[in-house]
CSV table of C-alpha atoms in Angstrom, one decimal:
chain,number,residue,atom,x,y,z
V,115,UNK,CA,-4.5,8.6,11.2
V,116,UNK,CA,-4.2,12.1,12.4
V,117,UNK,CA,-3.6,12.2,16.8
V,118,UNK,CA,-4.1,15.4,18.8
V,119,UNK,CA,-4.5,16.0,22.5
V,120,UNK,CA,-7.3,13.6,23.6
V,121,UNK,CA,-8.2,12.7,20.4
V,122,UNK,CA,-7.8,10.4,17.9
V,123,UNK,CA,-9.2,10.6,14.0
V,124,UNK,CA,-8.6,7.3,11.5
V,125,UNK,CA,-9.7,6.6,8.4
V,126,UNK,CA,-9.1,3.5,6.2
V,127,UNK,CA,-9.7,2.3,2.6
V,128,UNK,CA,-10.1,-1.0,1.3
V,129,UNK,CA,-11.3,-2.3,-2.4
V,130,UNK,CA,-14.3,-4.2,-2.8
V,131,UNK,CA,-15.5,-6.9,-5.4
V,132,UNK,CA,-19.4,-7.2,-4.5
V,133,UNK,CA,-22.0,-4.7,-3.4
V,134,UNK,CA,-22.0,-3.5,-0.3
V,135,UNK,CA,-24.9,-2.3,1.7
V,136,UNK,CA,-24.4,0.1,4.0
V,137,UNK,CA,-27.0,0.0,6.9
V,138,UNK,CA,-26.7,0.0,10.6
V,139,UNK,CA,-26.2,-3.8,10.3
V,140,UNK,CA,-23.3,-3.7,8.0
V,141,UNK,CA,-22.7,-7.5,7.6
V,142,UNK,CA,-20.1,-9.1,5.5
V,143,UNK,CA,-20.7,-10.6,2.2
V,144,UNK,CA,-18.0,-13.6,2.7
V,145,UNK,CA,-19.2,-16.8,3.3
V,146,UNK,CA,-17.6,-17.6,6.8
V,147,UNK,CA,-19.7,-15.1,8.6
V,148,UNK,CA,-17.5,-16.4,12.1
V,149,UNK,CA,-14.2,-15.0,10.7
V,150,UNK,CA,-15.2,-11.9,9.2
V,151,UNK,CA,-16.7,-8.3,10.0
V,152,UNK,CA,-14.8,-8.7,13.3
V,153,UNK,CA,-13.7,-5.7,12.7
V,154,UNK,CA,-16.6,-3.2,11.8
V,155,UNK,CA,-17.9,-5.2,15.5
V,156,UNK,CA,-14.6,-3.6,17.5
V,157,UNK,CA,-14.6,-0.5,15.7
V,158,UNK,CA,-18.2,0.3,16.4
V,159,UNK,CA,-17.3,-1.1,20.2
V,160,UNK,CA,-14.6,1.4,20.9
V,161,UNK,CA,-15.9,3.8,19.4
V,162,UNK,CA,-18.9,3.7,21.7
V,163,UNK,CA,-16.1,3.3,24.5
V,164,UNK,CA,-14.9,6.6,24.0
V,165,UNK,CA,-17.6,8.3,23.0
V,166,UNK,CA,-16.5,8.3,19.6
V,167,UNK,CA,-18.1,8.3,16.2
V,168,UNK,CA,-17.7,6.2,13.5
V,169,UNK,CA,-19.2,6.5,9.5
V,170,UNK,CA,-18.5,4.0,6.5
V,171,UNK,CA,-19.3,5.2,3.0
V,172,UNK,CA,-19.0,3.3,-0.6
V,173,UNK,CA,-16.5,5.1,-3.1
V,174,UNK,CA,-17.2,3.5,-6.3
V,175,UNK,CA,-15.0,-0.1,-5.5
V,176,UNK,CA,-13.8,1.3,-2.5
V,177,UNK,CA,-15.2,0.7,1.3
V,178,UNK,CA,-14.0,3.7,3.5
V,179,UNK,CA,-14.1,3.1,7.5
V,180,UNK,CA,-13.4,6.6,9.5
V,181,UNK,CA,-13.6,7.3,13.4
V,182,UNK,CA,-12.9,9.8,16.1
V,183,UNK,CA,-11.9,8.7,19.3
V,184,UNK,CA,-12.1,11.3,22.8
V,185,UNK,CA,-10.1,10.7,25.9
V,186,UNK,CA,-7.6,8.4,24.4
């Protein structure tokens, strides 16, 4: 997580067992579909927020999330 004036830039890993598919949908593979992917959903939210953008790209059996925030 790297914070300068105004700006905010994150980026975070995790490892993954199953394939992923990365769309514009990007829904979770677990089966309790209520309790999970919560997290792309507020992501993608604030990101919007603060005029922000936000990528996700599959490393091998990695899943990588980054975002810039403005105005925060």
């Amino acid at each position: 997580m790297i914070s300068k004036t105004d700006m905010l830039i994150c980026k975070f890993t995790n490892t993954i067992n199953k394939k992923v598919l990365i769309d514009e949908n990007l829904k979770t593979t677990k089966k309790n579909t209520e309790i999970h992917g919560i997290g792309v959903k507020n992501i993608r939210k604030t990101a919007e927020k603060y005029g922000g953008t936000v990528s996700f790209e599959k490393k091998e059996e990695e899943f990588e999330v980054s975002f810039v925030l403005f105005g925060v």
